[in-house]
Short mmCIF file of C-alpha atoms in Angstrom, two decimals:
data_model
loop_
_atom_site.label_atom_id
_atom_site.label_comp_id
_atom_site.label_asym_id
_atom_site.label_seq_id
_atom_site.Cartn_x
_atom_site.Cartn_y
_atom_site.Cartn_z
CA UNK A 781 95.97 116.95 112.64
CA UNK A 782 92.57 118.77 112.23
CA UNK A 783 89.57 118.05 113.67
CA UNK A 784 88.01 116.74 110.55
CA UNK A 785 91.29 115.26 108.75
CA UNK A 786 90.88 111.98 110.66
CA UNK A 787 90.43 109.53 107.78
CA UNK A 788 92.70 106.85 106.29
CA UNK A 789 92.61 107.10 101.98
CA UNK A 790 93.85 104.58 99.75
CA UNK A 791 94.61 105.73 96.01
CA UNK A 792 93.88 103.34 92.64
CA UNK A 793 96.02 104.20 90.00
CA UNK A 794 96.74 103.17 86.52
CA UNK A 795 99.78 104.53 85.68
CA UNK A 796 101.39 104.89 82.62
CA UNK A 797 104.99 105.65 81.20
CA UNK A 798 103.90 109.31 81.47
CA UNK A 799 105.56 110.86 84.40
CA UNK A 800 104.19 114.34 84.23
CA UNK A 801 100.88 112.71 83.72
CA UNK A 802 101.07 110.28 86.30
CA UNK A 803 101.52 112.58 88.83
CA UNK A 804 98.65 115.35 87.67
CA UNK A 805 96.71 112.15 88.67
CA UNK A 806 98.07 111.58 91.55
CA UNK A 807 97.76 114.98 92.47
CA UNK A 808 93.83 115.00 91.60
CA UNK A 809 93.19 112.25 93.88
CA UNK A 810 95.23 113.17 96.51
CA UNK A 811 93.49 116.67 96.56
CA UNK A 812 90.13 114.60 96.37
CA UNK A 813 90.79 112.31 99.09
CA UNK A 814 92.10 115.16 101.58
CA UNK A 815 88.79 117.16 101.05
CA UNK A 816 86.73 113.80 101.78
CA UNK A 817 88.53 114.41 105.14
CA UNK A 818 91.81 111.85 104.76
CA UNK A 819 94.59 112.79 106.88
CA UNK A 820 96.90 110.13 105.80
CA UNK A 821 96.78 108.83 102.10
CA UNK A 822 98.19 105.36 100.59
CA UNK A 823 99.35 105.95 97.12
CA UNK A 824 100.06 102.53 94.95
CA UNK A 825 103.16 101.13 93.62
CA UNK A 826 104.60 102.46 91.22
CA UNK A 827 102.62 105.60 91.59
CA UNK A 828 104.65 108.05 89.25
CA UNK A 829 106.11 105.74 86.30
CA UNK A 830 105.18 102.46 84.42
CA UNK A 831 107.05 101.58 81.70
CA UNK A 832 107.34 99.56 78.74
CA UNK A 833 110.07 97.73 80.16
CA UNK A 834 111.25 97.18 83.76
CA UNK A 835 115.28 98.55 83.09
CA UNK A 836 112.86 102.01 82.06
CA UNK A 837 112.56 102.98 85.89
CA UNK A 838 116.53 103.24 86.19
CA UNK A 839 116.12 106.85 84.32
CA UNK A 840 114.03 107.76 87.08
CA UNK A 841 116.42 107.01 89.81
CA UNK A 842 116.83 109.48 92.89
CA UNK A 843 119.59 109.92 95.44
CA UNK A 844 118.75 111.71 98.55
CA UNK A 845 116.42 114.25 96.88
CA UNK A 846 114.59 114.40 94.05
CA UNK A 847 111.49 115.41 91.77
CA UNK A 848 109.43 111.95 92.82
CA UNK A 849 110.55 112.89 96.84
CA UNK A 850 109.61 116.82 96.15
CA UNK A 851 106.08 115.82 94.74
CA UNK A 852 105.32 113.39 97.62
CA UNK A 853 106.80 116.31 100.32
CA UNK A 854 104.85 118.88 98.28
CA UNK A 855 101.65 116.67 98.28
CA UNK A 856 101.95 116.12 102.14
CA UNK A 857 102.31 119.87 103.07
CA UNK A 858 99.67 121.57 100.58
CA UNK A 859 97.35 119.63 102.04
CA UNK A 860 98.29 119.13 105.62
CA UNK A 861 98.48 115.19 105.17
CA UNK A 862 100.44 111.87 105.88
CA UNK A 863 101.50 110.70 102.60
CA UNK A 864 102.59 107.13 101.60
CA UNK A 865 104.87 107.82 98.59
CA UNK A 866 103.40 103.90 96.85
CA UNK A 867 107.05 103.39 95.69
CA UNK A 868 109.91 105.28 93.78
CA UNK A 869 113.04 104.40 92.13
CA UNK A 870 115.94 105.38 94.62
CA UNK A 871 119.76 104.58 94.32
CA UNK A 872 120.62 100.89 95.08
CA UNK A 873 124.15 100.07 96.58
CA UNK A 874 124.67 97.62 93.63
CA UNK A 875 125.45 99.80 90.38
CA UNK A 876 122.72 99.35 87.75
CA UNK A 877 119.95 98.43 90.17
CA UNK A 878 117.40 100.75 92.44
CA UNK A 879 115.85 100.43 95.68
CA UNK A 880 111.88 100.13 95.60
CA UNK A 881 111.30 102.94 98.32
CA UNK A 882 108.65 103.62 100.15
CA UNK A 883 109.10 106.83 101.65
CA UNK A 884 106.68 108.60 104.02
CA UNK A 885 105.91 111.51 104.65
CA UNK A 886 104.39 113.65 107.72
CA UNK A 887 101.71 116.81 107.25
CA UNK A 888 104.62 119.29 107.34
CA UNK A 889 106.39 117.46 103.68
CA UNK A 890 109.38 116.13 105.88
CA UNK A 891 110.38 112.33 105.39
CA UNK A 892 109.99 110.46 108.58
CA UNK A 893 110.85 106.78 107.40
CA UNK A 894 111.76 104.95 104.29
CA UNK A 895 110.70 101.37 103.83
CA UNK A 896 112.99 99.52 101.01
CA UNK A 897 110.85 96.43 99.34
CA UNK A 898 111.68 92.96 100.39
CA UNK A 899 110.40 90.41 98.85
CA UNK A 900 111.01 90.73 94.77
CA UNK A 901 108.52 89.35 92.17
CA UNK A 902 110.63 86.60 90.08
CA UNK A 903 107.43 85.08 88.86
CA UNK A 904 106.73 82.50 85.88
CA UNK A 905 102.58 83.10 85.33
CA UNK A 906 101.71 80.09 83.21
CA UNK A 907 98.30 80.71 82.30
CA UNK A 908 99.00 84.32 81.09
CA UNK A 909 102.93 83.09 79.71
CA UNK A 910 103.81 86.71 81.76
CA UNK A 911 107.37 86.83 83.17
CA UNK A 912 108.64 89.03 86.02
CA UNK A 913 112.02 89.19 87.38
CA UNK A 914 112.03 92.37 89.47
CA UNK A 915 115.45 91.10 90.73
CA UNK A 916 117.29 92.11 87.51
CA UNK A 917 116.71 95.64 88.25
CA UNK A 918 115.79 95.78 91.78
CA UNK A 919 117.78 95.01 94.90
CA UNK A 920 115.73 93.79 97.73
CA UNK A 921 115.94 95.88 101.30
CA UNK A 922 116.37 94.19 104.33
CA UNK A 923 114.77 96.54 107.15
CA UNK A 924 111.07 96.03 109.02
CA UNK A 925 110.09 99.65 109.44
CA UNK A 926 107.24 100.86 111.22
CA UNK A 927 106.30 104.21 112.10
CA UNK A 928 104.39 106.14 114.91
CA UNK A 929 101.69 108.40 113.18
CA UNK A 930 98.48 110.82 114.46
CA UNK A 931 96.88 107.62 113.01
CA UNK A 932 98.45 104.98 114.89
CA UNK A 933 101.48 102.76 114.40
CA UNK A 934 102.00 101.76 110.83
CA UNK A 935 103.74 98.19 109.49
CA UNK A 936 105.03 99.15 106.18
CA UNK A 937 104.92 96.69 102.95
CA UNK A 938 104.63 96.29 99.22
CA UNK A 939 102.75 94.56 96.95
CA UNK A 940 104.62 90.92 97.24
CA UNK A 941 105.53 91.10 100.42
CA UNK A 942 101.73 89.97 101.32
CA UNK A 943 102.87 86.54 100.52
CA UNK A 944 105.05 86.53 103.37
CA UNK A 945 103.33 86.57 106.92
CA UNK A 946 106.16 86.55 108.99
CA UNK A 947 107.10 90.00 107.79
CA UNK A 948 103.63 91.36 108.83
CA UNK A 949 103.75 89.43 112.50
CA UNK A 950 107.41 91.30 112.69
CA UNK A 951 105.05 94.73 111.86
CA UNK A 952 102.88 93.49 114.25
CA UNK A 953 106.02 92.98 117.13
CA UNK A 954 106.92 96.12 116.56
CA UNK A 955 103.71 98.09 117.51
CA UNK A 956 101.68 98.18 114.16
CA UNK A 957 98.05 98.76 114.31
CA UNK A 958 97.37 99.63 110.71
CA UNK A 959 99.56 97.75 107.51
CA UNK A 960 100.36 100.35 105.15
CA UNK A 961 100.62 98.48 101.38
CA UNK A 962 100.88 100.15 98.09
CA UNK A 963 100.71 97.17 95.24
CA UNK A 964 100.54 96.45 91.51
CA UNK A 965 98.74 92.92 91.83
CA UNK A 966 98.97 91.69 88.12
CA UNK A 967 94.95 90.72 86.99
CA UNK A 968 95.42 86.97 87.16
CA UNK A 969 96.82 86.70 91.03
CA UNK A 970 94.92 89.22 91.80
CA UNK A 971 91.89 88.01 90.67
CA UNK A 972 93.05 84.67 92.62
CA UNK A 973 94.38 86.04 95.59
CA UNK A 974 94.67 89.52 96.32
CA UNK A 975 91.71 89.98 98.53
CA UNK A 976 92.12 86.88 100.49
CA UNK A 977 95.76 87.90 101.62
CA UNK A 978 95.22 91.19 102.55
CA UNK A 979 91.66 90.11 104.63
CA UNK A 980 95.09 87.27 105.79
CA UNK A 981 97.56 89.45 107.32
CA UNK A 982 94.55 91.28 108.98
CA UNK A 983 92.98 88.59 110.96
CA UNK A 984 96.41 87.08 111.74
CA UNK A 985 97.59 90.42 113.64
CA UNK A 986 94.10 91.67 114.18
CA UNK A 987 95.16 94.98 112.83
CA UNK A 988 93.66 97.57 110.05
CA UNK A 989 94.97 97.45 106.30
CA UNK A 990 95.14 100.46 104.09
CA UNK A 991 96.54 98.58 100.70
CA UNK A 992 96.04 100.66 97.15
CA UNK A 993 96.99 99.36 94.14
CA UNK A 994 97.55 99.62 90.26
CA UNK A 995 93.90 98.77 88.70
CA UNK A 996 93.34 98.75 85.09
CA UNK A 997 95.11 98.35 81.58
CA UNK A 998 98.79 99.65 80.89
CA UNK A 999 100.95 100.97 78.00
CA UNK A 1000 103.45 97.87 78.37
CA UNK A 1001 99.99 95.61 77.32
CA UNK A 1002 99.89 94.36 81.44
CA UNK A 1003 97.01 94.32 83.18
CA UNK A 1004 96.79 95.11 87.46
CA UNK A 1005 93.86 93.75 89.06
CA UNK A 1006 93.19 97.21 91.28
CA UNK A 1007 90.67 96.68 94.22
CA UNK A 1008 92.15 98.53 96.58
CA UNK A 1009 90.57 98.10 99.73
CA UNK A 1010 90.53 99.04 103.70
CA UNK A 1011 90.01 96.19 106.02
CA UNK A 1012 89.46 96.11 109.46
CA UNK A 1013 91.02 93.52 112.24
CA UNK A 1014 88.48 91.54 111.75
CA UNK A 1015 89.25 90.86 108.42
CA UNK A 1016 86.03 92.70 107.02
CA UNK A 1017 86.16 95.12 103.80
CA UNK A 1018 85.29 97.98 105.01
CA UNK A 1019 85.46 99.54 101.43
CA UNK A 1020 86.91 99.09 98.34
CA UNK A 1021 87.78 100.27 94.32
CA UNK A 1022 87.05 97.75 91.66
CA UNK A 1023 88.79 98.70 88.89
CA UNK A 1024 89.81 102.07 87.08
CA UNK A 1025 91.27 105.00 89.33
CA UNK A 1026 89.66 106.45 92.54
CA UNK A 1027 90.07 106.31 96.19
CA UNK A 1028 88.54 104.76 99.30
CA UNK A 1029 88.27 106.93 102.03
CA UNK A 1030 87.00 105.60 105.79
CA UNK A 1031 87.82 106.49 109.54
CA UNK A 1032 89.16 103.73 111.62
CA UNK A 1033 87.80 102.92 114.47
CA UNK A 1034 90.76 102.01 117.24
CA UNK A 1035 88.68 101.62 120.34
CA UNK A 1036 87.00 98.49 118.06
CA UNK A 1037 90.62 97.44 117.40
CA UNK A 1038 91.50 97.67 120.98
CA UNK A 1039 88.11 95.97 121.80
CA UNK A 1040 89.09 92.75 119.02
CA UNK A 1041 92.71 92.70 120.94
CA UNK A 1042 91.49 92.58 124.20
CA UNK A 1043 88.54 89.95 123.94
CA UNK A 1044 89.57 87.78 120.89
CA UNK A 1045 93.45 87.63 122.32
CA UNK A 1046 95.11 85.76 119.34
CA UNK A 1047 98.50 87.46 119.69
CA UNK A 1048 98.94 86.97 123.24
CA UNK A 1049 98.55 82.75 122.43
CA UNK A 1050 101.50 82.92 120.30
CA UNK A 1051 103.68 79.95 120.95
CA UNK A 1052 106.26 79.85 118.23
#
């Protein structure tokens, strides 16, 4: 890692069915972020393709390589990065279905872990009559990856997953400092919750949280509520994205982490 590549980016998005233009994006604000001195970069959910209609992904679908896993390698070694791919339609073991993957990448474009979505969004939104049933086309992963970086230890999640803090205080067994978590909040639990979980999961494991999300208006008439946002252990926005596409780009500050640990020792009075 350079001297002055020392910064953790997270990427706002509003992605559309258009692959090729999706990715141009992507590509823009990656570029951006590096030469505002990121060394790792958080791309959202769903980074590359949002459809009309969920089943739409499954034409997307990669195997073991790719031209979503190609751009995300490519990305990462241009620019001498850490790249977290958001998520990307890979093969699922069940026919018909795909994996939600979350691949990263190191600086030289080689894969160094894969994190496989949880938790699926089979939601009933009454006040905005919107349905999700990611579990008709999705199939839910079952491994807690983290992963040692120039950056520190990173807990992997997405988007839903926030709901669930026992899968960040497994992160947080394993060694993670900083919670890696690309997202597509819809506006209305956003709006509701978004910032309060993330700020959550920090305090709880008194670690950092790089989360980017989907922010704006989409093609399939669905709205994301975007604010992608770095926290520190403390729970405190460091900086954030309202709405539209952009970045947030900040350098962490570990000795402060290690400082929080040390004095305000939450994790070592865990009884349960």
């Amino acid at each position: 890692m350079s001297g002055k590549k020392n910064k953790v980016a997270a990427i706002q998005m509003a992605s559309s069915p258009n692959v090729s233009a999706n990715l141009l994006e992507a590509e823009r604000l990656i570029g951006e972020a590096a030469e505002s001195g990121a060394g790792l970069v958080v791309l959202p959910e769903n980074f590359a393709f949002k459809g009309e209609h969920d089943r739409d992904m499954l034409t997307l679908c990669e195997d073991d390589d790719g031209p979503l896993q190609g751009f995300l390698s490519q990305m990462a070694q241009r620019y001498g990065i850490w790249v977290v791919g958001g998520t990307i339609p890979m093969r699922a073991k069940q026919g018909g279905k795909v994996r939600a993957a979350c691949l990263i990448m190191d600086s030289n474009g080689n894969q160094v872990a894969r994190y496989d979505k949880i938790h699926l969004f089979d939601v009933h939104i009454v006040e905005t009559d919107e349905r999700y049933v990611e579990s008709n086309t999705i199939e839910p992963g079952e491994e807690v990856v983290t992963v040692d970086t120039p950056f520190g230890i990173l807990g992997v999640a997405v988007c839903y997953d926030l709901r669930f803090p026992e899968l960040f205080r497994q992160l947080m067994e394993k060694g993670a400092e900083i919670f890696v978590v690309p997202a597509s909040f819809t506006a209305m639990t956003g709006k509701a919750h978004w910032e309060t979980l993330v700020r959550a999961r920090a305090i709880e494991n008194l670690a950092f949280i790089a989360a980017a999300a989907q922010g704006g208006y989409h093609l399939n008439g669905r709205e994301t509520h975007g604010h992608s946002m770095i926290v520190d252990p403390w729970g405190t926005v460091l900086t954030q994205v309202p709405r539209g596409t952009g970045f947030v780009c900040v350098e962490l500050d570990h000795e402060y982490q290690k400082t929080i640990r040390r004095t305000f020792p939450t994790i070592d009075h865990l009884r349960l």
